[in-house]
Short mmCIF file of C-alpha atoms in Angstrom, two decimals:
data_model
loop_
_atom_site.label_atom_id
_atom_site.label_comp_id
_atom_site.label_asym_id
_atom_site.label_seq_id
_atom_site.Cartn_x
_atom_site.Cartn_y
_atom_site.Cartn_z
CA MET A 176 12.47 -16.10 -11.63
CA ASP A 177 16.02 -14.70 -11.56
CA THR A 178 18.38 -16.19 -9.03
CA PRO A 179 18.56 -13.73 -6.12
CA ALA A 180 21.89 -12.20 -5.18
CA ASN A 181 23.37 -13.48 -1.93
CA ASP A 182 23.40 -9.99 -0.42
CA GLU A 183 19.90 -9.03 -1.60
CA LYS A 184 17.58 -7.92 1.19
CA TYR A 185 13.80 -8.13 1.20
CA LEU A 186 10.64 -6.74 2.77
CA THR A 187 7.19 -8.35 2.89
CA PHE A 188 3.83 -8.39 4.68
CA PHE A 189 0.36 -9.96 4.40
CA THR A 190 -2.58 -8.08 2.91
CA HIS A 191 -6.13 -8.21 4.25
CA SER A 192 -9.52 -6.46 4.13
CA GLY A 193 -11.24 -4.94 1.10
CA PHE A 194 -9.47 -4.51 -2.19
CA GLN A 195 -8.95 -0.77 -1.80
CA ASN A 196 -7.47 -1.28 1.66
CA GLN A 197 -5.14 -3.86 0.14
CA LEU A 198 -3.92 -1.20 -2.29
CA ILE A 199 -3.20 1.17 0.60
CA GLN A 200 -1.04 -1.56 2.16
CA VAL A 201 0.78 -2.10 -1.13
CA GLU A 202 1.51 1.63 -1.46
CA ASN A 203 2.88 1.62 2.10
CA GLY A 204 4.99 -1.43 1.24
CA ILE A 205 6.46 0.23 -1.85
CA LEU A 206 7.27 3.38 0.11
CA LEU A 207 8.95 1.43 2.91
CA ALA A 208 10.91 -0.75 0.47
CA TRP A 209 12.14 2.45 -1.22
CA TYR A 210 13.18 3.88 2.13
CA LEU A 211 15.13 0.74 3.01
CA ASN A 212 16.47 -0.12 -0.46
CA ARG A 213 15.01 -3.61 -0.15
CA THR A 214 13.28 -5.81 -2.71
CA LEU A 215 9.54 -5.94 -2.05
CA ILE A 216 8.01 -9.43 -1.96
CA LEU A 217 4.49 -8.51 -2.98
CA PRO A 218 1.56 -10.72 -1.93
CA LYS A 219 -1.22 -11.26 -4.44
CA ALA A 220 -4.40 -9.22 -4.56
CA ILE A 221 -7.60 -10.92 -3.38
CA LEU A 222 -10.79 -9.91 -5.22
CA GLY A 223 -14.27 -11.04 -4.17
CA ASP A 224 -14.66 -12.68 -0.77
CA VAL A 225 -11.87 -11.30 1.42
CA PHE A 226 -10.85 -11.54 5.08
CA GLY A 227 -10.10 -8.95 7.74
CA TRP A 228 -7.05 -8.31 9.84
CA SER A 229 -5.97 -11.00 12.28
CA SER A 230 -2.81 -12.32 13.91
CA PHE A 231 0.21 -13.30 11.82
CA ASP A 232 -0.42 -17.05 11.85
CA LYS A 233 -4.09 -16.69 10.94
CA LEU A 234 -3.38 -14.18 8.15
CA GLN A 235 -0.76 -16.50 6.72
CA LEU A 236 -3.29 -19.34 6.76
CA GLU A 237 -5.91 -17.19 5.00
CA HIS A 238 -3.42 -16.52 2.20
CA GLN A 239 -2.30 -20.15 1.98
CA LEU A 240 -5.92 -21.30 1.63
CA ARG A 241 -6.11 -19.08 -1.46
CA ASP A 242 -2.85 -20.21 -3.04
CA SER A 243 -3.34 -21.78 -6.47
CA THR A 244 -1.66 -24.99 -5.26
CA THR A 245 -4.18 -25.53 -2.43
CA SER A 246 -6.67 -28.36 -2.97
CA GLN A 247 -10.36 -27.71 -3.55
CA GLU A 248 -11.24 -28.94 -0.04
CA CYS A 249 -8.15 -27.44 1.68
CA PHE A 250 -7.60 -30.81 3.35
CA GLU A 251 -3.86 -30.12 3.82
CA TYR A 252 -4.72 -27.30 6.23
CA GLU A 253 -7.51 -29.08 8.12
CA THR A 254 -5.79 -28.95 11.52
CA ARG A 255 -4.89 -25.27 11.27
CA MET A 256 -8.34 -24.39 9.94
CA GLU A 257 -9.94 -26.05 12.94
CA ARG A 258 -7.57 -24.28 15.31
CA TRP A 259 -8.32 -20.82 13.92
CA GLY A 260 -11.97 -21.40 13.05
CA VAL A 261 -11.34 -20.58 9.39
CA PRO A 262 -13.45 -22.28 6.66
CA CYS A 263 -12.11 -23.41 3.31
CA PRO A 264 -12.97 -20.56 0.87
CA ARG A 265 -15.03 -21.42 -2.20
CA LYS A 266 -12.79 -20.85 -5.19
CA GLU A 267 -15.55 -19.38 -7.37
CA ARG A 268 -16.13 -16.59 -4.84
CA TYR A 269 -12.68 -15.03 -4.98
CA VAL A 270 -9.73 -14.67 -7.32
CA SER A 271 -6.08 -14.17 -6.48
CA LEU A 272 -4.04 -12.11 -8.96
CA PRO A 273 -0.72 -10.27 -8.98
CA PHE A 274 -1.27 -6.59 -8.31
CA ASP A 275 0.46 -5.67 -11.57
CA ALA A 276 -2.19 -7.64 -13.46
CA ILE A 277 -4.69 -5.02 -12.29
CA PHE A 278 -2.71 -1.84 -11.73
CA ASP A 279 0.00 -0.08 -13.67
CA LEU A 280 3.07 -0.43 -11.44
CA SER A 281 5.60 0.53 -14.10
CA TRP A 282 6.66 3.76 -12.35
CA ALA A 283 7.01 1.99 -8.99
CA LYS A 284 9.16 -0.73 -10.56
CA GLN A 285 11.60 1.91 -11.78
CA HIS A 286 12.30 2.75 -8.15
CA VAL A 287 11.69 -0.48 -6.22
CA LYS A 288 12.49 -4.03 -7.23
CA MET A 289 9.51 -6.35 -6.73
CA VAL A 290 8.84 -10.06 -6.84
CA VAL A 291 5.41 -11.69 -6.63
CA ARG A 292 4.88 -14.02 -3.69
CA GLU A 293 3.30 -16.95 -5.51
CA GLU A 294 2.68 -18.86 -2.27
CA ALA A 295 2.33 -17.69 1.32
CA SER A 296 4.27 -20.55 2.90
CA ASP A 297 7.63 -20.20 4.62
CA GLN A 298 8.89 -22.98 2.37
CA TRP A 299 8.28 -20.87 -0.74
CA LEU A 300 10.55 -18.16 0.66
CA GLY A 301 13.28 -20.74 1.18
CA ASP A 302 12.90 -22.54 -2.13
CA HIS A 303 12.73 -19.42 -4.32
CA LEU A 304 14.65 -16.74 -2.45
CA GLY A 305 16.88 -18.69 -0.10
CA ILE A 306 15.25 -17.13 2.97
CA ARG A 307 14.95 -19.55 5.88
CA GLY A 308 14.34 -19.66 9.58
CA ASP A 309 16.61 -21.86 11.68
CA GLY A 310 14.41 -22.36 14.74
CA ASN A 311 16.83 -20.39 16.88
CA VAL A 312 14.32 -17.70 17.78
CA HIS A 313 15.61 -14.77 19.80
CA VAL A 314 14.25 -11.39 20.78
CA ASP A 315 16.05 -8.18 19.92
CA PRO A 316 15.50 -5.88 22.93
CA THR A 317 16.26 -2.77 20.86
CA LEU A 318 13.07 -3.36 18.86
CA MET A 319 10.73 -4.58 21.58
CA ALA A 320 7.77 -2.45 22.56
CA ASP A 321 6.37 -2.44 26.07
CA GLU A 322 4.08 -5.31 27.05
CA ALA A 323 1.00 -3.11 27.06
CA SER A 324 1.38 -2.58 23.32
CA GLU A 325 0.83 -6.29 22.63
CA SER A 326 3.54 -6.00 19.98
CA ALA A 327 6.50 -8.31 19.56
CA SER A 328 9.48 -8.57 17.26
CA PHE A 329 11.96 -11.41 17.02
CA VAL A 330 14.58 -12.94 14.76
CA ASP A 331 14.44 -16.45 13.32
CA GLY A 332 17.37 -17.24 11.05
CA ASP A 333 17.26 -14.94 8.02
CA ILE A 334 14.02 -13.26 9.09
CA LEU A 335 13.21 -10.34 11.38
CA TYR A 336 9.53 -10.59 12.26
CA PHE A 337 7.26 -7.80 13.40
CA ARG A 338 4.16 -9.61 14.65
CA GLY A 339 1.79 -7.15 16.25
CA GLY A 340 -1.14 -8.05 18.45
CA THR A 341 -3.21 -5.24 16.94
CA ARG A 342 -3.71 -3.99 13.42
CA TYR A 343 -2.20 -0.69 14.59
CA ASP A 344 1.02 -2.17 15.92
CA TRP A 345 4.02 -0.13 14.69
CA ARG A 346 4.07 3.35 13.28
CA ILE A 347 7.10 3.77 10.99
CA LEU A 348 8.69 7.22 10.97
CA ASP A 349 10.89 8.76 8.30
CA VAL A 350 12.34 11.14 10.91
CA ALA A 351 13.19 9.81 14.36
CA GLY A 352 12.06 11.71 17.42
CA ARG A 353 12.49 11.37 21.16
CA LYS A 354 8.76 11.39 21.76
CA PRO A 355 7.12 10.28 18.51
CA ARG A 356 3.42 10.81 18.06
CA LEU A 357 1.88 7.37 18.06
CA GLY A 358 -1.78 8.26 17.61
CA LYS A 359 -3.68 4.96 17.49
CA TYR A 360 -0.45 2.94 17.07
CA ALA A 361 1.09 0.88 19.84
CA ALA A 362 4.78 1.60 19.22
CA ALA A 363 7.16 3.35 16.85
CA LEU A 364 9.99 2.40 14.52
CA ASP A 365 12.09 4.67 12.36
CA ILE A 366 13.64 3.95 9.00
CA ARG A 367 17.15 4.56 10.33
CA GLN A 368 16.70 1.57 12.66
CA LEU A 369 15.37 -0.62 9.90
CA ARG A 370 18.12 0.35 7.43
CA GLN A 371 20.70 -1.02 9.84
CA ARG A 372 19.10 -4.45 10.15
CA PRO A 373 21.30 -7.26 8.79
CA GLU A 374 18.53 -9.83 8.35
CA LYS A 375 17.78 -10.93 4.80
CA LEU A 376 14.02 -10.40 5.23
CA ILE A 377 11.94 -8.03 7.33
CA HIS A 378 8.46 -9.53 7.61
CA PHE A 379 5.55 -7.48 8.97
CA THR A 380 2.16 -8.92 9.81
CA SER A 381 0.47 -6.04 7.99
CA LEU A 382 1.16 -2.55 6.68
CA PHE A 383 -2.46 -1.47 7.05
CA GLY A 384 -3.36 2.16 7.68
CA THR A 385 -3.06 5.52 5.93
CA GLY A 386 -1.28 6.90 9.02
CA ARG A 387 1.23 4.08 9.39
CA LEU A 388 4.04 5.87 7.56
CA PRO A 389 3.72 9.59 8.40
CA ILE A 390 5.94 11.67 6.12
CA ARG A 391 7.96 14.68 7.22
CA ARG A 392 10.70 15.01 4.61
CA SER A 393 9.67 16.81 1.43
CA GLU A 394 11.55 14.41 -0.86
CA HIS A 395 9.70 11.51 0.72
CA TYR A 396 6.38 13.27 0.21
CA ASP A 397 7.22 13.95 -3.43
CA PHE A 398 8.02 10.28 -3.99
CA PHE A 399 4.83 9.06 -2.35
CA ARG A 400 2.67 11.55 -4.23
CA SER A 401 4.25 10.48 -7.52
CA LEU A 402 3.74 6.85 -6.55
CA GLN A 403 0.04 7.31 -5.84
CA ARG A 404 -0.54 9.25 -9.05
CA SER A 405 1.20 6.52 -11.04
CA ILE A 406 -0.92 3.64 -9.74
CA THR A 407 -3.93 3.59 -12.04
CA TYR A 408 -5.79 0.68 -13.56
CA GLY A 409 -3.72 -1.20 -16.10
CA HIS A 410 -6.01 -4.09 -17.00
CA PRO A 411 -6.90 -3.92 -20.72
CA ALA A 412 -10.54 -4.93 -20.18
CA ILE A 413 -11.05 -2.05 -17.74
CA HIS A 414 -9.71 0.44 -20.28
CA ALA A 415 -11.74 -0.99 -23.15
CA MET A 416 -15.00 -1.05 -21.18
CA THR A 417 -14.43 2.46 -19.87
CA ASP A 418 -13.85 3.90 -23.33
CA ILE A 419 -16.99 2.29 -24.78
CA VAL A 420 -19.33 3.20 -21.93
CA THR A 421 -17.96 6.74 -21.69
CA GLU A 422 -18.70 7.14 -25.38
CA LYS A 423 -22.26 5.86 -24.81
CA LEU A 424 -22.61 8.60 -22.18
CA GLY A 425 -21.66 11.23 -24.74
CA GLY A 426 -17.95 11.33 -23.96
CA HIS A 427 -15.94 12.38 -20.93
CA GLY A 428 -17.25 15.56 -19.38
CA ASN A 429 -20.84 15.05 -20.56
CA TYR A 430 -21.96 13.56 -17.26
CA ILE A 431 -21.44 13.60 -13.52
CA GLY A 432 -19.85 10.55 -11.89
CA ILE A 433 -20.95 9.44 -8.42
CA HIS A 434 -20.08 6.49 -6.20
CA ILE A 435 -22.53 5.16 -3.60
CA ARG A 436 -21.13 2.66 -1.12
CA SER A 437 -24.07 0.77 0.34
CA SER A 438 -23.66 -2.94 0.87
CA ASP A 439 -21.60 -3.64 3.96
CA GLY A 440 -20.72 -2.45 7.43
CA TRP A 441 -21.42 1.11 8.46
CA PHE A 442 -22.42 2.08 4.92
CA VAL A 443 -25.67 0.10 5.07
CA GLU A 444 -27.03 2.15 7.95
CA ALA A 445 -25.63 5.40 6.54
CA LEU A 446 -27.09 4.88 3.03
CA PRO A 447 -29.96 7.43 3.28
CA ASP A 448 -27.57 10.10 4.57
CA THR A 449 -25.01 9.17 1.91
CA VAL A 450 -27.56 9.57 -0.90
CA PHE A 451 -28.83 12.86 0.53
CA SER A 452 -25.29 14.24 0.78
CA ILE A 453 -24.40 13.16 -2.77
CA VAL A 454 -27.56 14.71 -4.25
CA ALA A 455 -26.88 17.94 -2.35
CA ASN A 456 -23.36 18.03 -3.80
CA ILE A 457 -24.70 17.42 -7.30
CA ASP A 458 -27.20 20.27 -6.80
CA ARG A 459 -24.42 22.67 -5.85
CA ALA A 460 -22.19 21.54 -8.72
CA VAL A 461 -24.99 21.89 -11.29
CA ARG A 462 -25.91 25.39 -10.13
CA SER A 463 -22.29 26.47 -10.21
CA HIS A 464 -21.71 24.88 -13.60
CA ARG A 465 -24.75 26.52 -15.17
CA HIS A 466 -23.59 29.85 -13.81
CA GLN A 467 -20.15 29.39 -15.41
CA GLN A 468 -20.99 27.53 -18.60
CA THR A 469 -21.17 30.65 -20.78
CA ASN A 470 -17.45 31.14 -20.09
CA LEU A 471 -16.36 27.50 -20.14
CA ASP A 472 -16.03 24.94 -22.88
CA LEU A 473 -16.03 21.31 -21.79
CA GLU A 474 -13.68 20.47 -24.62
CA ASP A 475 -10.84 22.49 -23.06
CA ALA A 476 -10.39 19.73 -20.45
CA HIS A 477 -10.97 22.15 -17.56
CA MET A 478 -12.85 20.62 -14.64
CA PRO A 479 -15.92 22.88 -14.50
CA GLY A 480 -18.08 23.27 -11.44
CA THR A 481 -15.19 22.88 -9.00
CA ASN A 482 -12.96 25.20 -7.04
CA ASP A 483 -9.16 24.99 -6.87
CA ASP A 484 -9.42 22.10 -4.39
CA GLY A 485 -11.66 20.03 -6.65
CA GLU A 486 -14.73 20.64 -4.49
CA ALA A 487 -18.17 21.62 -5.75
CA GLU A 488 -18.82 25.34 -5.65
CA ASP A 489 -22.17 26.72 -4.58
CA ASP A 490 -24.30 29.45 -6.11
CA ASP A 491 -27.60 29.75 -4.26
CA ASP A 492 -28.84 32.65 -6.39
CA GLU A 493 -29.19 30.69 -9.64
CA ASP A 494 -32.74 30.18 -10.92
CA ASP A 495 -33.50 26.63 -12.12
CA ASP A 496 -36.82 27.42 -13.84
CA ASP A 497 -35.39 27.33 -17.36
CA LEU A 498 -33.86 23.85 -17.03
CA VAL A 499 -35.71 21.34 -19.22
CA LEU A 500 -35.59 17.78 -17.91
CA VAL A 501 -36.17 14.55 -19.76
CA PRO A 502 -39.56 13.12 -18.73
CA PRO A 503 -39.18 10.92 -15.62
CA PRO A 504 -38.96 7.16 -16.21
CA SER A 505 -41.57 4.64 -15.19
CA GLU A 506 -41.04 2.93 -11.84
CA HIS A 507 -37.98 0.63 -11.73
CA ARG A 508 -37.03 1.52 -15.31
CA PRO A 509 -34.63 4.25 -16.45
CA PRO A 510 -35.41 6.65 -19.32
CA ARG A 511 -33.92 6.25 -22.77
CA LEU A 512 -30.19 6.80 -22.60
CA SER A 513 -30.02 8.31 -26.09
CA GLU A 514 -32.53 11.03 -25.12
CA CYS A 515 -30.64 11.85 -21.94
CA VAL A 516 -27.27 12.01 -23.69
CA ALA A 517 -28.64 14.38 -26.35
CA ALA A 518 -30.31 16.57 -23.72
CA ALA A 519 -27.12 16.70 -21.66
CA LYS A 520 -25.07 17.72 -24.69
CA ALA A 521 -27.57 20.52 -25.35
CA GLY A 522 -27.36 21.65 -21.72
CA ARG A 523 -31.01 20.80 -21.05
CA THR A 524 -30.51 18.14 -18.38
CA THR A 525 -27.92 16.64 -16.07
CA LEU A 526 -26.68 13.16 -16.91
CA VAL A 527 -25.42 11.11 -13.94
CA TYR A 528 -23.41 7.90 -13.93
CA VAL A 529 -24.07 5.88 -10.76
CA ALA A 530 -21.27 3.58 -9.61
CA THR A 531 -22.46 1.45 -6.70
CA ASP A 532 -22.06 -1.91 -5.00
CA GLN A 533 -25.85 -2.18 -4.60
CA ARG A 534 -27.09 -5.11 -6.69
CA ASP A 535 -30.34 -3.48 -7.86
CA PRO A 536 -30.51 0.14 -6.66
CA ARG A 537 -33.87 0.84 -8.35
CA LEU A 538 -35.47 -1.57 -5.88
CA ASN A 539 -33.88 0.15 -2.88
CA ARG A 540 -36.00 3.09 -1.70
CA ALA A 541 -32.93 4.85 -0.32
CA PHE A 542 -31.88 5.56 -3.92
CA ASP A 543 -35.21 7.18 -4.85
CA LEU A 544 -33.93 10.69 -4.18
CA ILE A 545 -31.40 10.26 -7.00
CA TRP A 546 -33.94 9.08 -9.60
CA GLN A 547 -36.40 11.80 -8.56
CA SER A 548 -33.85 14.62 -8.52
CA TYR A 549 -31.95 13.52 -11.61
CA PRO A 550 -34.05 11.23 -13.81
CA CYS A 551 -31.19 10.83 -16.29
CA SER A 552 -29.17 8.71 -13.87
CA PHE A 553 -27.87 5.33 -14.98
CA THR A 554 -25.94 2.38 -13.61
CA LEU A 555 -23.61 0.30 -15.76
CA PRO A 556 -26.05 -2.64 -16.18
CA GLU A 557 -28.74 -0.18 -17.29
CA ILE A 558 -26.48 1.39 -19.90
CA LEU A 559 -25.56 -2.05 -21.23
CA SER A 560 -29.09 -3.46 -21.20
CA ASP A 561 -30.81 -4.96 -24.23
CA ASP A 562 -33.61 -2.39 -23.72
CA GLN A 563 -31.21 0.49 -24.35
CA ASP A 564 -29.85 -1.30 -27.44
CA SER A 565 -33.35 -1.66 -28.87
CA ASP A 566 -33.98 2.06 -28.31
CA ASP A 567 -30.88 3.04 -30.31
CA ASP A 568 -31.42 2.73 -34.06
CA ASN A 569 -27.82 3.67 -34.89
CA ILE A 570 -25.97 1.31 -32.57
CA ASP A 571 -22.68 -0.14 -33.79
CA PRO A 572 -22.75 -3.95 -33.44
CA SER A 573 -19.30 -3.85 -31.85
CA SER A 574 -20.66 -1.68 -29.02
CA SER A 575 -23.88 -3.62 -28.44
CA SER A 576 -24.47 -4.83 -24.88
CA ARG A 577 -23.52 -8.41 -25.63
CA ALA A 578 -20.34 -7.37 -27.44
CA VAL A 579 -19.30 -5.07 -24.60
CA TRP A 580 -19.89 -7.66 -21.90
CA THR A 581 -17.70 -10.04 -23.90
CA ILE A 582 -14.75 -7.74 -23.19
CA LEU A 583 -14.90 -8.81 -19.55
CA ASP A 584 -16.11 -12.36 -20.15
CA GLN A 585 -13.12 -13.27 -22.27
CA HIS A 586 -10.93 -12.91 -19.20
CA ARG A 587 -11.24 -16.14 -17.23
CA HIS A 588 -10.73 -17.08 -13.61
CA PRO A 589 -7.28 -18.73 -13.42
CA VAL A 590 -8.60 -21.62 -11.29
CA THR A 591 -12.28 -22.15 -12.14
CA GLY A 592 -12.23 -20.92 -15.73
CA ALA A 593 -15.37 -18.81 -15.16
CA SER A 594 -15.80 -15.23 -16.37
CA MET A 595 -13.93 -12.54 -14.45
CA ARG A 596 -16.83 -10.12 -14.97
CA LYS A 597 -18.00 -9.86 -11.36
CA PHE A 598 -14.47 -9.25 -10.10
CA LEU A 599 -13.61 -6.55 -12.64
CA LEU A 600 -16.92 -4.66 -12.65
CA PRO A 601 -16.18 -2.47 -9.58
CA MET A 602 -13.02 -1.21 -11.27
CA VAL A 603 -14.86 -0.49 -14.52
CA ASP A 604 -17.45 1.39 -12.45
CA ALA A 605 -14.74 3.46 -10.81
CA SER A 606 -12.97 4.26 -14.06
CA ILE A 607 -16.16 5.45 -15.78
CA ALA A 608 -17.22 7.56 -12.79
CA SER A 609 -13.82 9.28 -12.78
CA ARG A 610 -14.37 10.71 -16.28
CA GLY A 611 -17.39 12.84 -15.44
CA TRP A 612 -17.06 16.62 -15.31
CA ILE A 613 -17.29 16.30 -11.57
CA PHE A 614 -17.09 13.34 -9.19
CA VAL A 615 -19.00 12.95 -5.94
CA GLY A 616 -18.24 10.02 -3.63
CA SER A 617 -19.40 8.44 -0.39
CA LYS A 618 -18.05 9.88 2.83
CA GLY A 619 -15.64 7.49 4.54
CA SER A 620 -15.20 5.20 1.53
CA THR A 621 -11.60 4.46 0.56
CA PHE A 622 -12.91 3.37 -2.85
CA SER A 623 -14.51 6.78 -3.36
CA GLY A 624 -11.16 8.26 -2.39
CA TYR A 625 -9.42 6.24 -5.07
CA ILE A 626 -11.98 7.27 -7.71
CA ARG A 627 -11.36 10.89 -6.73
CA ARG A 628 -7.66 10.26 -7.34
CA LEU A 629 -8.40 8.76 -10.78
CA TYR A 630 -10.59 11.80 -11.53
CA ASP A 631 -7.82 14.23 -10.61
CA ILE A 632 -5.26 12.32 -12.67
CA PHE A 633 -7.52 12.02 -15.72
CA TRP A 634 -8.46 15.71 -15.87
CA SER A 635 -4.94 16.85 -15.02
CA ASN A 636 -3.65 14.82 -17.97
CA LYS A 637 -6.35 16.29 -20.22
CA LYS A 638 -5.32 19.79 -19.22
CA SER A 639 -1.65 18.98 -19.89
CA GLU A 640 -2.55 17.62 -23.33
CA LEU A 641 -4.40 20.84 -24.12
CA LEU A 642 -1.46 23.00 -23.07
CA LYS A 643 0.91 20.96 -25.23
CA ARG A 644 -1.36 21.40 -28.26
CA GLU A 645 -1.57 25.14 -27.67
CA THR A 646 2.22 25.50 -27.48
#
């Protein structure tokens, strides 16, 4: 690590919650660091078993328990674990990686300097960046919120802390106002205030929330939009798996990509409604696509079946009687992929790629509507099954199921040495789903929202490539 300049100023926070929510916090952190011209100290990403929002001290402990230097039994944190009721996490159930090991942050790094926070302790900040508290804690009244907000800020040596008592503590405005709209947030800050702070480090508990940094200035919006469009998967295994599986599906644009969130929280109860809504959206997209397909060529990289906003168009007058479907599969077993791919290429059926967190969706009756409505629907494990290999007489050995799985398995857990497959699979799922001719996600899922973003970026790039070739 380079020796930091004496006048260098920093910004940091702790991440929490699901992986996609962590990314939202990182994007907020990059935006805020750009506003303030501060170096961003970026916490590591946590994949697998994660933890939700909590107070500053508990969040710091959760991160420290997952530091690579922490012992297997976490005995060095026994007292704090008992105080907060936090168990020692099992190392095989999570992995901690720098965000730039997963995402392409090259564009962001052109605009914001970043350093990876290798450890969550205060001592690491002192040893590596020369940032230290001195125990002389004092409150800055200009930054205090009212008591009802349960928010508090204070200075300790080189550090200005913002330790909120709620996950929606401070809303950070790019334009100050006399009566700022707080929404669900307890108090407000503006970037003019924060730019004037002399402390070496500004440390937030969290930067959670899509509404935390509302944007009013057009140049700020342009930056944030460019930032979001630049953050795509950068891991080589994700790219390699996506290319191979997309090819097995007949190439990008030969299938529909869907994402079904099903395995935790509200999404478990909402699963039947989620499936019904997704199938209805596929129905509308298919009818619209069949109506337009005489005038469209999938190879021109246009996104057929969608309107200008990327939403499925409807055409209730189209007759479906002439559509020839592949015979339905036997119970709990998909049809032959090769037959479905050929039929989809000929326009005789609709091929669907199903990205989902459900372990075995064919055994979950809530998914039946998908298999019944669109028999040529496949999950990633089904595409890469030995059964599909045996059905394909022309399979290239390098793209056999075992060879493809090796792409993920060769990447090993940095602590346990086990395969990274289970941690990388959701991202492979997302990437493949984004290359369909249309994408349909789960309402309320931030992961579906990210796949939609990948979809827009992929097809926008394809259209740009086509225009360049034509000129």
